[in-house]
């Protein structure tokens, strides 16, 4: 029995299927981040002497959701390797829709007491399971759908679609903040985007049903010879560690610049909430436009130059950039500068990861170590940054970001170039 990836006959449709579903997944995920301060006021009780207690609690739940991502990466990755990429993508989009609906219907602390944060935690656990599985399946699906010399370009659509989801979340959040009073937002306005996300998930499900499967099982023994749940970890431990090293700097930089920076600017530079969300929306648009360019450059010149551009750039400039924020203008410039550097990682991470594992265990092999690293260092970024502020040492957070990017830069130096090799089947 052999297990191979089948070339896509209609690559444009494959891109649409992966991108639409991925955008909906990440719209739901990031809506929580952008509306964290409103959720905090309604779901968590305020500490007697500390106004940051609800916000810290909300970001702690954000981190908890991330710790389900490795489980999702492992389970949904195994589904993708055993039953096909499309089957896994279908499950993840339905899971995300259900969890988004649950967040939108979560009762307030005043109404339900301790059950309110419990319901929110359950919803975030389900979202984490879905997002972890989404990355594992969509990464392999995208890269396997690419033609010769186009894996980097197809890879870039992982973050094009992710960013579209973020833009939708950021844009809707900014519109709500601008159009509603604080009382309306805290009362019911923050729920609207989550209910919309549940509807959009059904759209993503419908589109994905028409996608072409990229994994083919040959032979009558296919069912009995499917990979085990932990086969990737057991047979490819070095590759699993390598995924973690590649990802650690990218994930802290990504979640700092695309998710936490508006809150960071509010807490540490006094930037108005609406201005911070607007700067995030503009910079995310710029970021999405950069992704295909990064993918094309990597297909021509290789993956390592872009990875080193990212890793060394962030290691040297994170502290300077984050300390330069003083208002809307400087925040926008800092975000856009970071987006240029970040593109060196995000535009090709799917291709780099997929090129490390064979098709038989590719989805689970990528999904678990990647999602575990993101949970440990990306999902905790908002919490760590807010905690440094709470401890009176906010200046330490930029150094934390810089140190992790330096670790990844060292990994990139020793990483073999894979752009011009055949994808292992």
Tab-separated table of C-alpha atoms in Angstrom:
chain	number	residue	atom	x	y	z
A	1	UNK	CA	0.000	0.000	0.000
A	2	UNK	CA	1.211	3.460	-0.792
A	3	UNK	CA	-0.215	6.751	0.345
A	4	UNK	CA	0.202	9.669	-2.005
A	5	UNK	CA	-0.977	13.170	-2.621
A	6	UNK	CA	-3.139	13.648	-5.672
A	7	UNK	CA	-2.482	16.701	-7.870
A	8	UNK	CA	-5.336	19.194	-7.938
A	9	UNK	CA	-7.116	19.566	-11.266
A	10	UNK	CA	-8.613	22.952	-10.363
A	11	UNK	CA	-6.094	24.747	-8.110
A	12	UNK	CA	-8.097	28.002	-7.993
A	13	UNK	CA	-11.068	26.150	-6.503
A	14	UNK	CA	-8.765	24.463	-3.993
A	15	UNK	CA	-7.479	27.850	-2.882
A	16	UNK	CA	-11.039	29.119	-2.479
A	17	UNK	CA	-12.132	26.096	-0.442
A	18	UNK	CA	-9.175	26.374	1.936
A	19	UNK	CA	-9.248	30.165	2.112
A	20	UNK	CA	-12.973	30.693	2.732
A	21	UNK	CA	-13.158	28.125	5.485
A	22	UNK	CA	-9.906	29.310	7.035
A	23	UNK	CA	-11.078	32.930	6.980
A	24	UNK	CA	-14.290	32.000	8.790
A	25	UNK	CA	-12.359	29.978	11.374
A	26	UNK	CA	-10.047	32.858	12.162
A	27	UNK	CA	-12.770	35.487	12.075
A	28	UNK	CA	-14.382	33.641	14.972
A	29	UNK	CA	-11.093	33.173	16.784
A	30	UNK	CA	-9.926	36.790	16.584
A	31	UNK	CA	-13.270	38.380	17.323
A	32	UNK	CA	-12.667	37.250	20.892
A	33	UNK	CA	-9.325	39.077	21.018
A	34	UNK	CA	-10.588	42.356	19.604
A	35	UNK	CA	-13.557	42.458	21.995
A	36	UNK	CA	-11.691	41.149	25.041
A	37	UNK	CA	-12.203	44.264	27.157
A	38	UNK	CA	-15.999	44.142	26.701
A	39	UNK	CA	-16.177	40.409	27.415
A	40	UNK	CA	-14.104	40.955	30.544
A	41	UNK	CA	-16.572	43.477	31.947
A	42	UNK	CA	-19.528	41.110	31.547
A	43	UNK	CA	-18.205	37.635	32.266
A	44	UNK	CA	-15.634	38.145	35.045
A	45	UNK	CA	-16.058	39.948	38.400
A	46	UNK	CA	-13.833	42.978	38.968
A	47	UNK	CA	-11.205	42.793	41.720
A	48	UNK	CA	-11.739	45.175	44.604
A	49	UNK	CA	-8.569	47.201	44.011
A	50	UNK	CA	-7.467	46.156	40.546
A	51	UNK	CA	-9.172	47.075	37.280
A	52	UNK	CA	-6.929	44.685	35.300
A	53	UNK	CA	-8.331	41.536	36.957
A	54	UNK	CA	-11.173	41.005	34.428
A	55	UNK	CA	-8.862	41.650	31.458
A	56	UNK	CA	-6.248	39.255	32.819
A	57	UNK	CA	-8.969	36.630	33.293
A	58	UNK	CA	-10.217	37.117	29.726
A	59	UNK	CA	-6.725	36.716	28.286
A	60	UNK	CA	-6.200	33.663	30.502
A	61	UNK	CA	-9.255	32.093	28.828
A	62	UNK	CA	-7.745	33.099	25.467
A	63	UNK	CA	-4.610	31.146	26.449
A	64	UNK	CA	-6.681	28.172	27.661
A	65	UNK	CA	-8.234	27.943	24.215
A	66	UNK	CA	-4.759	27.740	22.735
A	67	UNK	CA	-3.902	24.743	24.886
A	68	UNK	CA	-6.611	22.738	23.164
A	69	UNK	CA	-4.963	23.466	19.828
A	70	UNK	CA	-2.316	20.707	20.180
A	71	UNK	CA	-5.120	18.231	20.886
A	72	UNK	CA	-6.960	19.484	17.823
A	73	UNK	CA	-3.786	19.345	15.753
A	74	UNK	CA	-3.177	15.752	16.788
A	75	UNK	CA	-6.768	14.465	16.492
A	76	UNK	CA	-7.805	16.349	13.363
A	77	UNK	CA	-4.366	15.782	11.855
A	78	UNK	CA	-4.890	12.060	12.333
A	79	UNK	CA	-8.322	12.337	10.709
A	80	UNK	CA	-6.732	14.141	7.759
A	81	UNK	CA	-4.014	11.483	7.410
A	82	UNK	CA	-6.398	8.546	7.799
A	83	UNK	CA	-9.579	9.752	6.090
A	84	UNK	CA	-8.446	12.656	3.920
A	85	UNK	CA	-7.873	16.379	4.245
A	86	UNK	CA	-11.399	17.331	3.213
A	87	UNK	CA	-13.011	15.248	5.962
A	88	UNK	CA	-10.946	17.001	8.618
A	89	UNK	CA	-11.655	20.440	7.176
A	90	UNK	CA	-15.386	19.728	7.277
A	91	UNK	CA	-15.283	18.765	10.956
A	92	UNK	CA	-13.240	21.806	11.983
A	93	UNK	CA	-15.537	24.356	10.347
A	94	UNK	CA	-18.613	22.859	12.018
A	95	UNK	CA	-16.879	22.797	15.396
A	96	UNK	CA	-15.945	26.445	15.059
A	97	UNK	CA	-19.496	27.463	14.159
A	98	UNK	CA	-20.923	25.702	17.199
A	99	UNK	CA	-18.381	27.200	19.600
A	100	UNK	CA	-18.879	30.700	18.177
A	101	UNK	CA	-22.609	30.382	18.783
A	102	UNK	CA	-21.911	29.304	22.361
A	103	UNK	CA	-19.731	32.370	23.022
A	104	UNK	CA	-22.425	34.644	21.606
A	105	UNK	CA	-25.015	33.132	23.949
A	106	UNK	CA	-22.840	33.050	27.093
A	107	UNK	CA	-24.759	34.617	30.017
A	108	UNK	CA	-23.242	37.422	32.056
A	109	UNK	CA	-21.670	36.921	35.486
A	110	UNK	CA	-24.470	38.992	37.014
A	111	UNK	CA	-27.058	36.607	35.560
A	112	UNK	CA	-25.404	33.198	35.927
A	113	UNK	CA	-22.594	33.708	38.432
A	114	UNK	CA	-19.678	31.286	38.124
A	115	UNK	CA	-21.418	29.398	35.314
A	116	UNK	CA	-20.776	32.336	32.966
A	117	UNK	CA	-16.966	31.954	32.871
A	118	UNK	CA	-17.371	28.154	32.850
A	119	UNK	CA	-19.497	28.329	29.683
A	120	UNK	CA	-16.990	30.718	28.107
A	121	UNK	CA	-14.126	28.348	28.909
A	122	UNK	CA	-15.976	25.409	27.312
A	123	UNK	CA	-16.609	27.455	24.170
A	124	UNK	CA	-12.964	28.488	23.955
A	125	UNK	CA	-11.833	24.886	24.427
A	126	UNK	CA	-13.971	23.848	21.458
A	127	UNK	CA	-12.636	26.753	19.403
A	128	UNK	CA	-9.082	25.760	20.272
A	129	UNK	CA	-9.757	22.175	19.200
A	130	UNK	CA	-11.144	23.424	15.900
A	131	UNK	CA	-8.360	25.900	15.127
A	132	UNK	CA	-5.623	23.377	15.915
A	133	UNK	CA	-7.214	20.897	13.543
A	134	UNK	CA	-7.797	23.590	10.924
A	135	UNK	CA	-4.130	24.467	10.647
A	136	UNK	CA	-3.034	20.842	10.409
A	137	UNK	CA	-5.517	20.002	7.659
A	138	UNK	CA	-5.490	23.248	5.671
A	139	UNK	CA	-1.679	23.464	5.644
A	140	UNK	CA	-1.346	20.069	4.020
A	141	UNK	CA	-4.351	20.673	1.761
A	142	UNK	CA	-2.949	23.955	0.408
A	143	UNK	CA	0.609	22.768	-0.209
A	144	UNK	CA	-0.466	19.453	-1.745
A	145	UNK	CA	-2.789	21.335	-4.116
A	146	UNK	CA	0.101	23.401	-5.530
A	147	UNK	CA	1.725	22.747	-8.881
A	148	UNK	CA	5.515	22.528	-9.407
A	149	UNK	CA	7.336	25.635	-8.217
A	150	UNK	CA	4.216	27.095	-6.604
A	151	UNK	CA	4.242	25.676	-3.070
A	152	UNK	CA	5.394	28.977	-1.584
A	153	UNK	CA	2.684	30.915	-3.393
A	154	UNK	CA	-0.038	28.498	-2.293
A	155	UNK	CA	1.415	28.503	1.209
A	156	UNK	CA	0.990	32.279	1.412
A	157	UNK	CA	-2.783	31.941	1.159
A	158	UNK	CA	-2.787	30.347	4.613
A	159	UNK	CA	-2.190	33.788	6.089
A	160	UNK	CA	-4.033	35.692	3.362
A	161	UNK	CA	-7.201	33.924	4.448
A	162	UNK	CA	-6.302	34.146	8.126
A	163	UNK	CA	-5.805	37.882	7.731
A	164	UNK	CA	-9.100	38.282	5.878
A	165	UNK	CA	-10.747	36.678	8.894
A	166	UNK	CA	-8.871	39.036	11.210
A	167	UNK	CA	-9.800	42.034	9.067
A	168	UNK	CA	-13.439	41.062	9.212
A	169	UNK	CA	-13.218	40.687	12.991
A	170	UNK	CA	-11.287	43.937	13.415
A	171	UNK	CA	-13.473	45.895	11.000
A	172	UNK	CA	-16.728	44.743	12.580
A	173	UNK	CA	-15.349	45.389	16.068
A	174	UNK	CA	-14.211	48.899	15.076
A	175	UNK	CA	-17.606	49.642	13.492
A	176	UNK	CA	-19.429	48.474	16.600
A	177	UNK	CA	-17.188	50.523	18.906
A	178	UNK	CA	-17.691	53.608	16.740
A	179	UNK	CA	-21.447	53.139	16.286
A	180	UNK	CA	-22.573	52.004	19.720
A	181	UNK	CA	-22.204	53.483	23.161
A	182	UNK	CA	-20.081	51.724	25.777
A	183	UNK	CA	-23.252	50.650	27.546
A	184	UNK	CA	-24.629	49.073	24.359
A	185	UNK	CA	-21.345	47.299	23.615
A	186	UNK	CA	-21.054	45.924	27.129
A	187	UNK	CA	-24.708	44.971	27.227
A	188	UNK	CA	-25.254	43.132	23.930
A	189	UNK	CA	-23.159	44.615	21.106
A	190	UNK	CA	-20.143	42.347	21.711
A	191	UNK	CA	-22.315	39.276	21.069
A	192	UNK	CA	-23.271	40.220	17.499
A	193	UNK	CA	-19.997	39.207	15.766
A	194	UNK	CA	-20.047	35.763	17.385
A	195	UNK	CA	-23.583	35.054	16.228
A	196	UNK	CA	-22.599	36.189	12.727
A	197	UNK	CA	-19.600	33.835	12.867
A	198	UNK	CA	-21.901	30.876	13.459
A	199	UNK	CA	-23.803	31.729	10.264
A	200	UNK	CA	-20.591	32.216	8.252
A	201	UNK	CA	-19.364	28.791	9.356
A	202	UNK	CA	-22.252	27.216	7.460
A	203	UNK	CA	-21.125	29.064	4.332
A	204	UNK	CA	-17.604	27.696	4.763
A	205	UNK	CA	-18.976	24.199	5.232
A	206	UNK	CA	-20.968	24.413	1.982
A	207	UNK	CA	-17.967	25.608	-0.045
A	208	UNK	CA	-15.629	22.960	1.341
A	209	UNK	CA	-17.964	20.153	0.358
A	210	UNK	CA	-17.000	20.744	-3.287
A	211	UNK	CA	-13.220	20.651	-2.768
A	212	UNK	CA	-11.033	17.948	-4.338
A	213	UNK	CA	-9.307	15.548	-1.952
A	214	UNK	CA	-5.505	15.764	-2.154
A	215	UNK	CA	-4.711	12.539	-0.292
A	216	UNK	CA	-5.171	9.227	-2.129
A	217	UNK	CA	-5.077	5.759	-0.571
A	218	UNK	CA	-3.991	3.062	-3.017
A	219	UNK	CA	-4.774	-0.625	-2.574
A	220	UNK	CA	-7.249	-2.772	-0.690
A	221	UNK	CA	-5.145	-2.730	2.478
A	222	UNK	CA	-5.468	1.038	2.805
A	223	UNK	CA	-7.843	0.932	5.761
A	224	UNK	CA	-5.792	-1.498	7.852
A	225	UNK	CA	-2.519	0.289	7.071
A	226	UNK	CA	-3.569	3.789	8.064
A	227	UNK	CA	-1.135	5.648	10.352
A	228	UNK	CA	-1.590	5.508	14.114
A	229	UNK	CA	-2.378	8.527	16.247
A	230	UNK	CA	1.204	9.011	17.489
A	231	UNK	CA	3.068	7.612	14.488
A	232	UNK	CA	4.474	10.994	13.429
A	233	UNK	CA	5.896	11.659	16.902
A	234	UNK	CA	7.238	8.140	17.258
A	235	UNK	CA	8.896	7.853	13.847
A	236	UNK	CA	9.854	11.495	13.276
A	237	UNK	CA	10.919	12.986	16.638
A	238	UNK	CA	13.624	15.206	15.115
A	239	UNK	CA	11.195	16.669	12.594
A	240	UNK	CA	8.668	17.318	15.381
A	241	UNK	CA	11.251	19.272	17.394
A	242	UNK	CA	12.251	21.141	14.276
A	243	UNK	CA	8.661	22.343	13.769
A	244	UNK	CA	8.764	23.801	17.293
A	245	UNK	CA	12.035	25.623	16.677
A	246	UNK	CA	10.808	27.049	13.388
A	247	UNK	CA	7.562	28.229	14.959
A	248	UNK	CA	8.484	29.704	18.341
A	249	UNK	CA	9.713	33.082	17.088
A	250	UNK	CA	7.055	33.323	14.417
A	251	UNK	CA	4.173	32.691	16.775
A	252	UNK	CA	5.195	35.214	19.450
A	253	UNK	CA	5.813	37.885	16.803
A	254	UNK	CA	2.599	37.073	14.951
A	255	UNK	CA	0.264	37.181	17.942
A	256	UNK	CA	1.980	40.228	19.384
A	257	UNK	CA	1.704	42.225	16.164
A	258	UNK	CA	-1.686	41.041	14.913
A	259	UNK	CA	-3.633	40.450	18.147
A	260	UNK	CA	-2.110	42.002	21.241
A	261	UNK	CA	-0.658	45.266	19.901
A	262	UNK	CA	-3.918	47.277	20.137
A	263	UNK	CA	-4.265	46.315	23.808
A	264	UNK	CA	-0.531	46.872	24.384
A	265	UNK	CA	-0.832	50.378	22.929
A	266	UNK	CA	-3.863	51.124	25.116
A	267	UNK	CA	-2.172	49.928	28.314
A	268	UNK	CA	1.330	51.280	27.759
A	269	UNK	CA	0.967	54.339	25.500
A	270	UNK	CA	-2.542	55.561	26.266
A	271	UNK	CA	-3.729	55.106	22.672
A	272	UNK	CA	-7.489	55.452	22.296
A	273	UNK	CA	-9.294	52.118	21.878
A	274	UNK	CA	-10.944	53.073	18.568
A	275	UNK	CA	-7.640	54.416	17.174
A	276	UNK	CA	-5.835	51.232	18.166
A	277	UNK	CA	-8.410	49.070	16.368
A	278	UNK	CA	-8.225	51.298	13.268
A	279	UNK	CA	-4.430	51.038	13.142
A	280	UNK	CA	-4.760	47.270	13.414
A	281	UNK	CA	-7.213	47.133	10.532
A	282	UNK	CA	-5.004	49.220	8.209
A	283	UNK	CA	-1.847	47.251	9.008
A	284	UNK	CA	-3.622	43.907	8.543
A	285	UNK	CA	-4.724	44.968	5.060
A	286	UNK	CA	-1.117	45.799	4.232
A	287	UNK	CA	-0.032	42.450	5.678
A	288	UNK	CA	-2.481	40.457	3.531
A	289	UNK	CA	-1.189	42.128	0.358
A	290	UNK	CA	2.395	41.186	1.224
A	291	UNK	CA	1.799	37.446	1.608
A	292	UNK	CA	1.710	36.316	-2.070
A	293	UNK	CA	4.836	38.383	-2.744
A	294	UNK	CA	6.664	36.548	0.039
A	295	UNK	CA	5.489	33.189	-1.295
A	296	UNK	CA	6.629	33.985	-4.848
A	297	UNK	CA	10.034	35.183	-3.639
A	298	UNK	CA	10.535	31.959	-1.693
A	299	UNK	CA	9.656	29.836	-4.741
A	300	UNK	CA	12.353	31.631	-6.699
A	301	UNK	CA	15.102	32.320	-4.157
A	302	UNK	CA	14.401	29.766	-1.406
A	303	UNK	CA	12.808	29.623	2.028
A	304	UNK	CA	15.888	30.348	4.174
A	305	UNK	CA	16.519	33.953	3.067
A	306	UNK	CA	12.985	34.959	4.045
A	307	UNK	CA	13.088	33.076	7.338
A	308	UNK	CA	16.387	34.712	8.295
A	309	UNK	CA	15.046	38.130	7.280
A	310	UNK	CA	12.202	37.588	9.715
A	311	UNK	CA	14.130	35.993	12.593
A	312	UNK	CA	17.117	38.341	12.666
A	313	UNK	CA	14.964	41.386	11.946
A	314	UNK	CA	12.646	40.796	14.880
A	315	UNK	CA	15.487	39.801	17.207
A	316	UNK	CA	17.172	43.153	16.560
A	317	UNK	CA	14.178	45.473	16.220
A	318	UNK	CA	11.391	44.223	18.522
A	319	UNK	CA	12.477	46.339	21.497
A	320	UNK	CA	12.995	49.478	19.416
A	321	UNK	CA	9.667	49.119	17.630
A	322	UNK	CA	7.532	48.408	20.695
A	323	UNK	CA	9.125	51.232	22.666
A	324	UNK	CA	8.420	53.675	19.824
A	325	UNK	CA	4.640	53.592	20.245
A	326	UNK	CA	3.339	56.911	21.529
A	327	UNK	CA	0.140	57.548	19.577
A	328	UNK	CA	-1.912	56.534	16.546
A	329	UNK	CA	0.701	57.516	13.934
A	330	UNK	CA	3.601	55.743	15.602
A	331	UNK	CA	1.439	52.687	16.320
A	332	UNK	CA	0.503	52.404	12.640
A	333	UNK	CA	4.143	52.730	11.525
A	334	UNK	CA	5.310	50.167	14.076
A	335	UNK	CA	2.620	47.707	13.032
A	336	UNK	CA	3.383	48.069	9.308
A	337	UNK	CA	7.141	47.729	9.861
A	338	UNK	CA	6.536	44.575	11.855
A	339	UNK	CA	4.256	43.202	9.148
A	340	UNK	CA	7.044	43.490	6.562
A	341	UNK	CA	9.396	41.484	8.771
A	342	UNK	CA	6.687	39.015	9.761
A	343	UNK	CA	5.944	38.175	6.124
A	344	UNK	CA	9.287	36.383	5.960
A	345	UNK	CA	7.762	33.755	8.247
A	346	UNK	CA	4.022	33.771	7.635
A	347	UNK	CA	4.066	33.653	3.833
A	348	UNK	CA	5.974	30.362	3.747
A	349	UNK	CA	5.421	28.637	7.096
A	350	UNK	CA	2.861	26.216	5.627
A	351	UNK	CA	5.258	25.205	2.836
A	352	UNK	CA	8.245	24.874	5.182
A	353	UNK	CA	6.264	22.686	7.585
A	354	UNK	CA	4.749	20.507	4.857
A	355	UNK	CA	8.146	19.925	3.237
A	356	UNK	CA	9.461	18.353	6.452
A	357	UNK	CA	7.048	15.381	6.679
A	358	UNK	CA	5.966	12.646	4.223
A	359	UNK	CA	2.315	12.598	3.139
A	360	UNK	CA	1.432	9.579	5.302
A	361	UNK	CA	1.768	11.541	8.568
A	362	UNK	CA	2.018	15.098	7.268
A	363	UNK	CA	-1.103	16.599	8.852
A	364	UNK	CA	-0.642	15.094	12.329
A	365	UNK	CA	3.128	15.575	12.100
A	366	UNK	CA	2.665	19.290	11.548
A	367	UNK	CA	-0.435	19.798	13.660
A	368	UNK	CA	0.693	18.660	17.101
A	369	UNK	CA	4.169	20.263	17.486
A	370	UNK	CA	3.088	23.434	15.706
A	371	UNK	CA	-0.031	23.893	17.820
A	372	UNK	CA	1.805	23.029	21.044
A	373	UNK	CA	4.410	25.699	20.311
A	374	UNK	CA	1.713	28.236	19.460
A	375	UNK	CA	-0.113	27.388	22.698
A	376	UNK	CA	2.993	27.847	24.825
A	377	UNK	CA	4.291	31.040	23.247
A	378	UNK	CA	1.643	32.564	20.949
A	379	UNK	CA	-1.524	32.017	22.945
A	380	UNK	CA	0.121	33.312	26.118
A	381	UNK	CA	1.476	36.506	24.487
A	382	UNK	CA	-1.468	38.752	25.495
A	383	UNK	CA	-1.452	37.331	29.010
A	384	UNK	CA	2.327	37.687	29.450
A	385	UNK	CA	2.283	41.249	28.106
A	386	UNK	CA	-0.590	42.247	30.392
A	387	UNK	CA	1.046	40.480	33.339
A	388	UNK	CA	4.295	42.416	32.835
A	389	UNK	CA	2.199	45.591	32.976
A	390	UNK	CA	0.473	44.380	36.135
A	391	UNK	CA	3.868	43.664	37.744
A	392	UNK	CA	5.095	47.141	36.867
A	393	UNK	CA	7.688	45.894	34.327
A	394	UNK	CA	6.086	46.424	30.885
A	395	UNK	CA	9.525	47.111	29.362
A	396	UNK	CA	10.400	43.399	29.695
A	397	UNK	CA	7.824	42.209	27.165
A	398	UNK	CA	9.679	43.516	24.057
A	399	UNK	CA	12.822	41.712	25.246
A	400	UNK	CA	10.797	38.521	25.633
A	401	UNK	CA	9.648	38.778	22.020
A	402	UNK	CA	13.177	39.494	20.809
A	403	UNK	CA	14.685	36.519	22.658
A	404	UNK	CA	12.254	34.001	21.184
A	405	UNK	CA	12.824	35.342	17.655
A	406	UNK	CA	16.565	34.928	18.199
A	407	UNK	CA	15.999	31.250	19.060
A	408	UNK	CA	14.182	30.679	15.774
A	409	UNK	CA	16.828	32.595	13.822
A	410	UNK	CA	19.415	30.119	15.105
A	411	UNK	CA	17.225	27.231	13.875
A	412	UNK	CA	16.832	28.846	10.450
A	413	UNK	CA	20.603	29.050	10.029
A	414	UNK	CA	20.855	25.252	10.146
A	415	UNK	CA	17.660	24.502	8.235
A	416	UNK	CA	18.264	22.765	4.862
A	417	UNK	CA	16.788	24.526	1.834
A	418	UNK	CA	13.683	22.723	0.548
A	419	UNK	CA	12.077	25.128	-1.933
A	420	UNK	CA	13.318	23.396	-5.078
A	421	UNK	CA	12.941	19.789	-3.932
A	422	UNK	CA	10.042	17.518	-4.810
A	423	UNK	CA	7.386	17.261	-2.115
A	424	UNK	CA	7.865	13.894	-0.399
A	425	UNK	CA	4.906	11.615	-1.058
